C-alpha positions as a Python dict, from the first residue, in 0.01 Angstrom:
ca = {
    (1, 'X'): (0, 0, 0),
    (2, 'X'): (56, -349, -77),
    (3, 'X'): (455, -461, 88),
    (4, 'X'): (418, -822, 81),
    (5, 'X'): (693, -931, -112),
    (6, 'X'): (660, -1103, -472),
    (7, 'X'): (774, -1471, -485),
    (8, 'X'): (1146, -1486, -641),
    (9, 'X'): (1194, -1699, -951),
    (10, 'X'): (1244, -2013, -750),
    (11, 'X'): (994, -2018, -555),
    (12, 'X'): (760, -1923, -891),
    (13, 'X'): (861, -2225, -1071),
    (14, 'X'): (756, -2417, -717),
    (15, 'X'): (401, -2228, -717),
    (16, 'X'): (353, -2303, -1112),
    (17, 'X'): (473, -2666, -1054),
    (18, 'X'): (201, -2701, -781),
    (19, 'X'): (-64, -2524, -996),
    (20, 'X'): (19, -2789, -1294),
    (21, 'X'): (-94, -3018, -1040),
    (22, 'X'): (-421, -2837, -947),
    (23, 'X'): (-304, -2732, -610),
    (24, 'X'): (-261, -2373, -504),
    (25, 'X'): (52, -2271, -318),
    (26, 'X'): (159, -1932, -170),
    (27, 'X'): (500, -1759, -132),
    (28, 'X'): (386, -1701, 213),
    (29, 'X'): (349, -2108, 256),
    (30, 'X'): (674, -2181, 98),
    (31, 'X'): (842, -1945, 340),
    (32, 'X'): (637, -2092, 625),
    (33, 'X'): (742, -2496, 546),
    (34, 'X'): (1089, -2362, 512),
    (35, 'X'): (1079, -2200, 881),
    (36, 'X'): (966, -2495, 1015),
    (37, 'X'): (1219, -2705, 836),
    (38, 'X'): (1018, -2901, 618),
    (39, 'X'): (1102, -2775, 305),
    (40, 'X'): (1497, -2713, 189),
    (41, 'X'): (1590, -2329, 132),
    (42, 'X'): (1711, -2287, -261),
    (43, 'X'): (2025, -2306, -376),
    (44, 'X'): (2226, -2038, -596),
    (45, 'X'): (2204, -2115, -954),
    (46, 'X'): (2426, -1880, -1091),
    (47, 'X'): (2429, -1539, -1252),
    (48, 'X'): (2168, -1397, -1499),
    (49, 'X'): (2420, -1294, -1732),
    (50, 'X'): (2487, -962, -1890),
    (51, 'X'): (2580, -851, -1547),
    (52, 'X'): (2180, -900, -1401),
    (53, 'X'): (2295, -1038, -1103),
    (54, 'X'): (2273, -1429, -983),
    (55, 'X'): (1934, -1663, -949),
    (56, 'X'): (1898, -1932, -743),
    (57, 'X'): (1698, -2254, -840),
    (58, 'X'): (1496, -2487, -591),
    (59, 'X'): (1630, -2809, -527),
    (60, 'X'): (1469, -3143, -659),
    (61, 'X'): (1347, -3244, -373),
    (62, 'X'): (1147, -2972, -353),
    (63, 'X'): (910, -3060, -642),
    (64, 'X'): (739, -3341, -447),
    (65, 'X'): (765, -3175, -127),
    (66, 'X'): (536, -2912, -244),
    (67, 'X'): (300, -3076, -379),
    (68, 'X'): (256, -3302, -70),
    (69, 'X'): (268, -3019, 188),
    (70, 'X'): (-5, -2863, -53),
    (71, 'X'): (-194, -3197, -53),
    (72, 'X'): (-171, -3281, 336),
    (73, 'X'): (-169, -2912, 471),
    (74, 'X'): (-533, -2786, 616),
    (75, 'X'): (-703, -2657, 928),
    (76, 'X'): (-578, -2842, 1262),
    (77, 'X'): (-219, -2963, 1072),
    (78, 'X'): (31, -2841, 1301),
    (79, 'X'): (377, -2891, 1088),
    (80, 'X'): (548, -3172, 1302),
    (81, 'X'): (225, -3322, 1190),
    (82, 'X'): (342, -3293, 826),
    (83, 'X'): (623, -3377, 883),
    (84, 'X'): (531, -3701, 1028),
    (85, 'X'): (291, -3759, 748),
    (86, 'X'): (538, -3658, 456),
    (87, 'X'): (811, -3895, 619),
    (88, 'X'): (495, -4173, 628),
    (89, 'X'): (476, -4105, 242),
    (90, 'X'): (862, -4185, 201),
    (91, 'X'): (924, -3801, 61),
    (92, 'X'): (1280, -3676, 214),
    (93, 'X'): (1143, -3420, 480),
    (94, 'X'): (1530, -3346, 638),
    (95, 'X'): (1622, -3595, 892),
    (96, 'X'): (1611, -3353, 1182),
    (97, 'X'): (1278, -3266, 1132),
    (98, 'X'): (1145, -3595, 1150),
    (99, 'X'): (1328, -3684, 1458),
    (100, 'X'): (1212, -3329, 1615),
    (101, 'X'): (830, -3477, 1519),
    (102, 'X'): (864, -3807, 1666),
    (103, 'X'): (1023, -3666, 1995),
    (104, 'X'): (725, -3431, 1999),
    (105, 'X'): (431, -3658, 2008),
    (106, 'X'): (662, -3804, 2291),
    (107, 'X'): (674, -3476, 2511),
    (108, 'X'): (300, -3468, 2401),
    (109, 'X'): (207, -3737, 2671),
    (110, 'X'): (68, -3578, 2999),
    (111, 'X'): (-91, -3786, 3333),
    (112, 'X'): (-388, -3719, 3401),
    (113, 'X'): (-474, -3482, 3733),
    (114, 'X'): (-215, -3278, 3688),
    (115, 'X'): (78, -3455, 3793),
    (116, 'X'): (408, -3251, 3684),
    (117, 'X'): (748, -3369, 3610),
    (118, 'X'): (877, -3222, 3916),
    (119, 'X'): (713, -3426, 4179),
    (120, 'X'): (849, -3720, 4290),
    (121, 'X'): (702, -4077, 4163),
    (122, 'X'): (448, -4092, 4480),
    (123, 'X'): (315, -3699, 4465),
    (124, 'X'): (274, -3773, 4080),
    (125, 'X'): (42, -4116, 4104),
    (126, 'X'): (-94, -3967, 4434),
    (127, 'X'): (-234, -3705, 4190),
    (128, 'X'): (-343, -3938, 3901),
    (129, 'X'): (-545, -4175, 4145),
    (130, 'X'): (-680, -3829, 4335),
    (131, 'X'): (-831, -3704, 3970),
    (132, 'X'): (-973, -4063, 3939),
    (133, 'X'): (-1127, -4037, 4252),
    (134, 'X'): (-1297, -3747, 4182),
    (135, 'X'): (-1481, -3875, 3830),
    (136, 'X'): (-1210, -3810, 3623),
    (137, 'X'): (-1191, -3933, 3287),
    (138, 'X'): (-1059, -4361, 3370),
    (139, 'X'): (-967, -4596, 3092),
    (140, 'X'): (-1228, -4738, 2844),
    (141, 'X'): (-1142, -5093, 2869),
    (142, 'X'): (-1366, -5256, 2632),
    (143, 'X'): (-1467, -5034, 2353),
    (144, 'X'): (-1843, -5057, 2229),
    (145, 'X'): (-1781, -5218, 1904),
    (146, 'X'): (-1579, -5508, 2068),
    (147, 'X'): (-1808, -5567, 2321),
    (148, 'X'): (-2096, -5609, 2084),
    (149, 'X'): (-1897, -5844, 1890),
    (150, 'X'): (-1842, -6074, 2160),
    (151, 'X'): (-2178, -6044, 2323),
    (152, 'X'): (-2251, -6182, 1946),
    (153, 'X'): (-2046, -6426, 1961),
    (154, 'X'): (-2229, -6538, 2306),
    (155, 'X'): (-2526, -6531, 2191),
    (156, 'X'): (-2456, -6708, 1889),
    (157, 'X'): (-2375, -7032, 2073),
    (158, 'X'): (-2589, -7007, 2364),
    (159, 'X'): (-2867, -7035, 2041),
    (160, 'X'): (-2705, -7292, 1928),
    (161, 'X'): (-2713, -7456, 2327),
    (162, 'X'): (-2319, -7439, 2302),
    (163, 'X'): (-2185, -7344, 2649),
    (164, 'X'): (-1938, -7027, 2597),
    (165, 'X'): (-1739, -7041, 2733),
    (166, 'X'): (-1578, -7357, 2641),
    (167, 'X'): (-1580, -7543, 2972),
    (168, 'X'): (-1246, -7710, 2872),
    (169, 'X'): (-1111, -7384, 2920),
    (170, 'X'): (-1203, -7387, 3311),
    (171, 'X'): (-909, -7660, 3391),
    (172, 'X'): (-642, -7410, 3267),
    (173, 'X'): (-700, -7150, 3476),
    (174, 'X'): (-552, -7188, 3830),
    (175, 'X'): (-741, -6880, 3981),
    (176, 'X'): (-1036, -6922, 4161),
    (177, 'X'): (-1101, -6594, 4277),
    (178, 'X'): (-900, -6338, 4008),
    (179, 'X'): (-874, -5989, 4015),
    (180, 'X'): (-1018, -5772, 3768),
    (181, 'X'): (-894, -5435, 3674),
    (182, 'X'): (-1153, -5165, 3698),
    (183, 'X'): (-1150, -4868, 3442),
    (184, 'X'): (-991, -4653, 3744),
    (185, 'X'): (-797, -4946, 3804),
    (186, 'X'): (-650, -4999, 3468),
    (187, 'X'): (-593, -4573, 3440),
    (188, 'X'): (-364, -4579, 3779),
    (189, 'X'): (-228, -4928, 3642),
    (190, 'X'): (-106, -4722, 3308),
    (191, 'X'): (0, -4409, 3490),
    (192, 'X'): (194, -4650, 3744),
    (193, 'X'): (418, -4859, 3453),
    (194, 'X'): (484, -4541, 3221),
    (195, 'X'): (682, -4369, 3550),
    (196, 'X'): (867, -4635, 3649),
    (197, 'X'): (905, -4884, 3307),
    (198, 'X'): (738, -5172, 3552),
    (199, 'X'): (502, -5382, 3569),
    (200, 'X'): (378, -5657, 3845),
    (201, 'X'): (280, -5941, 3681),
    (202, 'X'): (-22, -5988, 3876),
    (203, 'X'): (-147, -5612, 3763),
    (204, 'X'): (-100, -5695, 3394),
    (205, 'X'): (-284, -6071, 3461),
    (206, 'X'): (-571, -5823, 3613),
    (207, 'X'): (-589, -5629, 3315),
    (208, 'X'): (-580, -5890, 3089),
    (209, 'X'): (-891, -6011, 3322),
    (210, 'X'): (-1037, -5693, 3270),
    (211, 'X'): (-1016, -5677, 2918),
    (212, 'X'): (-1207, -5973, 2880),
    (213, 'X'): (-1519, -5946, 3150),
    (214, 'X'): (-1743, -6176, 2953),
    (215, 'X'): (-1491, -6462, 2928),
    (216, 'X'): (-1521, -6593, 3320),
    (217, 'X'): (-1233, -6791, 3293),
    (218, 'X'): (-852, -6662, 3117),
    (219, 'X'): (-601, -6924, 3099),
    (220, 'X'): (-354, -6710, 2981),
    (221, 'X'): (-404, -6449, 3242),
    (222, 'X'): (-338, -6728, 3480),
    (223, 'X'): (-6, -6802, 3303),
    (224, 'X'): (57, -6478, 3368),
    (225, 'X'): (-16, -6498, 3768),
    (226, 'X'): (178, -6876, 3823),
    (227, 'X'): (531, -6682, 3586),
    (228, 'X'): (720, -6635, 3916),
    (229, 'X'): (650, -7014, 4037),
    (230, 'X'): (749, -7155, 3675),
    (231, 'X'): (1062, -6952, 3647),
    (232, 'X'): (1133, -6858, 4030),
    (233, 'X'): (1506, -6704, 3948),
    (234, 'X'): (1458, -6501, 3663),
    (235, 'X'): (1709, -6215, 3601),
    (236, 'X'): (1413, -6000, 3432),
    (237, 'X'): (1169, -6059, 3759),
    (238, 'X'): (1210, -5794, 4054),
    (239, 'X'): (1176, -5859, 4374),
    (240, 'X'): (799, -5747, 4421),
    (241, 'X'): (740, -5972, 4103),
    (242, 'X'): (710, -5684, 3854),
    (243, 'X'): (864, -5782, 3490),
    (244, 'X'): (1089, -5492, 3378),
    (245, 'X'): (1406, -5410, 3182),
    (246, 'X'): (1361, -5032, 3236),
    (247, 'X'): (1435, -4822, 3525),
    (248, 'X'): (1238, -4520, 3533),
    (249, 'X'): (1016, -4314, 3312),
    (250, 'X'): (910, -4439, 2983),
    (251, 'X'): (913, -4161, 2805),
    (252, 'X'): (1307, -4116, 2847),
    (253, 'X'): (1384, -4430, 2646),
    (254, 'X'): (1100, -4348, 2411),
    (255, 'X'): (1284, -4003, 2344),
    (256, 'X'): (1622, -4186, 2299),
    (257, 'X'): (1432, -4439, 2022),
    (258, 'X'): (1309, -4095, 1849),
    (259, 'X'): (1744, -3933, 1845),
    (260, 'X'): (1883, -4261, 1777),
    (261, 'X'): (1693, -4501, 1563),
    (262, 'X'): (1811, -4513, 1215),
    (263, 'X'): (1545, -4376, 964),
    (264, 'X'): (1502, -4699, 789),
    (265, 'X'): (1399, -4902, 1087),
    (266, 'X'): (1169, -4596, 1200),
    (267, 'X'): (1023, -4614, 886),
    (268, 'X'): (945, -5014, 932),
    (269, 'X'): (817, -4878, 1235),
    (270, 'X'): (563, -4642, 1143),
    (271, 'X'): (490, -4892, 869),
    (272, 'X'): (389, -5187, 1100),
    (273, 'X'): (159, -4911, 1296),
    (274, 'X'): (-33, -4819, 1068),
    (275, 'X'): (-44, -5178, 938),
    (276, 'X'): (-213, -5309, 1245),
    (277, 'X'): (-486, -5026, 1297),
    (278, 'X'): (-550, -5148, 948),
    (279, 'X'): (-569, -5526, 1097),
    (280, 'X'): (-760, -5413, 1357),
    (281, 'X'): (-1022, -5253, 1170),
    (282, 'X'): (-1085, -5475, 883),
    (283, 'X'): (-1077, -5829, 1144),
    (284, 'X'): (-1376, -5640, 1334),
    (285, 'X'): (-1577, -5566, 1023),
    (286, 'X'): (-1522, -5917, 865),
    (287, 'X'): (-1593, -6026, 1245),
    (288, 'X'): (-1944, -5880, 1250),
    (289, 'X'): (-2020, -5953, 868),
    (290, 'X'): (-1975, -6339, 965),
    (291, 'X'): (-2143, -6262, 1336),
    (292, 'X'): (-2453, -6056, 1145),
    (293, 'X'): (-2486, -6346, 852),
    (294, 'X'): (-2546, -6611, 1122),
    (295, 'X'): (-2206, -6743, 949),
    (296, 'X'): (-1864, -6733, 1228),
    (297, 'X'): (-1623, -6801, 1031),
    (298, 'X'): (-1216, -6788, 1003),
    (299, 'X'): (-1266, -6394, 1134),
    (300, 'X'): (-1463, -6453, 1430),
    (301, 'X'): (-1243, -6738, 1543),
    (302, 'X'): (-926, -6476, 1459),
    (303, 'X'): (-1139, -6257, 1676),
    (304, 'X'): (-1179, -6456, 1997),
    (305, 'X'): (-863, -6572, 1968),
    (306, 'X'): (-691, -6270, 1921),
    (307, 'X'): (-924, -6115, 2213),
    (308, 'X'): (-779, -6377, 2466),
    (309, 'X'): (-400, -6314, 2342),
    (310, 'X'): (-152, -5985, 2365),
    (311, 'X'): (-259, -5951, 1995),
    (312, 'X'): (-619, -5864, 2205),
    (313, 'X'): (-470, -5493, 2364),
    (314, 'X'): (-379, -5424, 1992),
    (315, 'X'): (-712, -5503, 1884),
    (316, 'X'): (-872, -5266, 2160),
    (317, 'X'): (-670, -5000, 2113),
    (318, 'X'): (-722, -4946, 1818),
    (319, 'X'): (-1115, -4957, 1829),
    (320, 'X'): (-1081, -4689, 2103),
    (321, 'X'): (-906, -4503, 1858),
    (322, 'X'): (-1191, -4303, 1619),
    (323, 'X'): (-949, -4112, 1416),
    (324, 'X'): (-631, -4243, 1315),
    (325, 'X'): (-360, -3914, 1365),
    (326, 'X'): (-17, -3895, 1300),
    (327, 'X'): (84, -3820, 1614),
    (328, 'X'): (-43, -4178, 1740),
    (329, 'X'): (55, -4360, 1432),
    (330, 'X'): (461, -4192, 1549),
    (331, 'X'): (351, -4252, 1953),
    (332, 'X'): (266, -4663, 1806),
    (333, 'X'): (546, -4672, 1606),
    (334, 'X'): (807, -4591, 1913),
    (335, 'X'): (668, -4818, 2134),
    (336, 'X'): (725, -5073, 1877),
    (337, 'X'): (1074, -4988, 1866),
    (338, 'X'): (1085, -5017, 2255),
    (339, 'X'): (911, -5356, 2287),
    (340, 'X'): (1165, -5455, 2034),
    (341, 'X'): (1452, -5333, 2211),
    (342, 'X'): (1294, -5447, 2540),
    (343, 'X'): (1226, -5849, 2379),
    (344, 'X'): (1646, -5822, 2278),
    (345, 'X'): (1741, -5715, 2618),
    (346, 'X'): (1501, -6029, 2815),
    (347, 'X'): (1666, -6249, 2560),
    (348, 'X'): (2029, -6160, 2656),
    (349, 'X'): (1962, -6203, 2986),
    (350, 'X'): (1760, -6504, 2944),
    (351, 'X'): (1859, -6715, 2730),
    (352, 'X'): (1634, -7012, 2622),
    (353, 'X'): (1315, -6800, 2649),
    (354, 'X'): (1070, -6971, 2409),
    (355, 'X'): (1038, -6662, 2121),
    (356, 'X'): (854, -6927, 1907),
    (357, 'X'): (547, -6866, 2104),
    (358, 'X'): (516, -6499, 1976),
    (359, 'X'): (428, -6686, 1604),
    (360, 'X'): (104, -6849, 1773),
    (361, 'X'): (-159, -6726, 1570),
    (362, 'X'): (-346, -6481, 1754),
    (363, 'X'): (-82, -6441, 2006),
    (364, 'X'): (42, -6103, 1812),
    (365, 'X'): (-101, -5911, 1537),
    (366, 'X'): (84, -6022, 1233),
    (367, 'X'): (240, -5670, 1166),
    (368, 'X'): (374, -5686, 1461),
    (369, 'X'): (499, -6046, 1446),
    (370, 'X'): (672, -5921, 1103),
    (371, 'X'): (819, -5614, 1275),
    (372, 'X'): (959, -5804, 1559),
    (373, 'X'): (1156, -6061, 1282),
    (374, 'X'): (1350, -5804, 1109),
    (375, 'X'): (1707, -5884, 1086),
    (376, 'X'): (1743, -5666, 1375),
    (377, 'X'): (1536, -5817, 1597),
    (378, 'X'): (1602, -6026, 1867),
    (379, 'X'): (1335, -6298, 1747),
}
């Protein structure tokens, strides 16, 4: 005996409307999307008449909503997923959904080695750098498919009896003897900043180091490394020379961006995410069309540039990055919203700081640079 229970009318005209459209939908789906608070319950229409009884009629919103969900729905979407991707599309998913998604990809985020909330800051990177130590999985600094560009870009003028590096670029960099981040290094490096919203300047001018193994000289790491001579009282400069505006775990403020960021600037934000995989991807194929043609051109200089810049850990990350997911384009799009917030709260208590430097070609990627000059924006 059959007992699932028949669609009512509503919910019909929502399954034909979807079937117009080529799509199949299910009274069983429609009740699912509406459980998980992506889809708004119908609303009383009325009575039949001639005493039948009243209807109920699905709301306009609904009509798109369905046929997205019945578009972007398949094996391995989890529905704070859709959500994420239906808010993406513009399509009004409720409010509190969206929020609930974003917070999600944020509670998402484990250390490695199994470090747990519970433990104090020490026990937890004690247990991140023990897992390291024992072959666990470290941080890819240099992806494949960047480090085949620049080795390209090597040999290119070493052909050409070019010395590259520039040798002009020696005289800028004050370091003799720099540090480079390991992969290990880099993973504890990570695991070390998103506890305690910190970072020691000399760490992040070893990672930039790192990032760039082939370069053998990194003038702007070395800006980074003299920052505490050049500005020796700086309100936004601890003690052990770590640059920080946050106290404590990450994640906390990144959950507070998720509750309290109005939907139109988390919208820019998701926006400028995806926009700068999209950078990312099509400056490294343009890159190694010019590199393969025997031809470097505007990309490849964008390339090296951007590779010696901030705009470089962009670039990286998103060649690490094999499948773009919704769950990293919401992740991206919050810390967007925190380096924002984070640039507004140096400038307050800095005043002066030269924010014209951030428009340097190269020096961000220009989504980024556009996201950080809303209205809103400290910039």
């Amino acid at each position: 005996m059959n007992l699932a229970k028949e669609p009512g009318r509503a919910d019909q005209q929502l399954i034909e409307h979807a079937r117009e459209h080529g799509l199949a939908v299910t009274g069983k789906q429609l009740s699912g999307w509406r459980r998980h608070g992506l889809l708004p319950a119908n609303v009383h229409g009325g009575g039949l008449g001639r005493g039948l009884g009243s209807t109920s009629q699905p709301v306009p919103d609904s009509f798109a909503l369905v046929l997205a969900l019945a578009r972007l729905s398949g094996r391995g979407k989890r529905p704070t997923d859709l959500a994420l991707l239906l808010f993406g599309e513009g399509l009004p998913v409720p409010e509190a959904t969206v929020r609930a998604a974003f917070r999600s990809t944020v509670d998402a985020v484990r250390l490695p080695g199994g470090a747990e909330s519970g433990q104090d800051l020490d026990e937890q990177l004690d247990a991140v750098d023990t897992y390291i130590a024992r072959g666990g999985q470290a941080a890819v600094m240099v992806p494949a498919r960047a480090r085949r560009v620049d080795e390209q870009i090597v040999g290119f003028f070493e052909s050409a009896g070019v010395p590259w590096p520039p040798a002009e670029l020696a005289q800028w960099d004050e370091n003799p003897s720099p540090e480079h981040l390991t992969p290990q290094g880099a993973a504890l490096f990570a695991a070390d900043a998103l506890l305690t919203g910190s970072a020691p300047l000399p760490r992040i001018a070893a990672l930039l180091r790192g990032m760039t193994p082939g370069l053998g000289v990194n003038p702007i790491a070395s800006l980074v490394e003299t920052t505490v001579r050049d500005v020796p009282d700086s309100p936004v400069i601890g003690p052990d020379d770590s640059l920080s505006t946050l106290t404590g775990d990450v994640r906390h403020s990144l959950h507070e961006l998720a509750a309290t960021t109005s939907p139109e600037d988390l919208g820019a934000a998701w926006r400028a995410a995806l926009d700068v995989r999209t950078w990312a991807l099509d400056l490294c194929a343009r890159a190694e069309e010019e590199l393969t043609a025997g031809t470097p051109g505007d990309a490849t200089t964008e390339w090296w540039i951007s590779r010696q810049l901030p705009a470089g850990i962009s670039l990286l990350e998103e060649l690490r990055t094999r499948e773009e997911k919704a769950s990293g384009t919401a992740l991206a799009a919050l810390g967007l919203l925190l380096q924002r917030e984070q640039l507004a709260a140096v400038d307050r208590l800095q005043p002066g700081c030269q924010w014209e430097l951030m428009q340097t070609p190269g020096f961000l990627p220009p989504p980024v640079r556009t996201f950080l000059t809303l209205p809103s924006a400290a910039l």
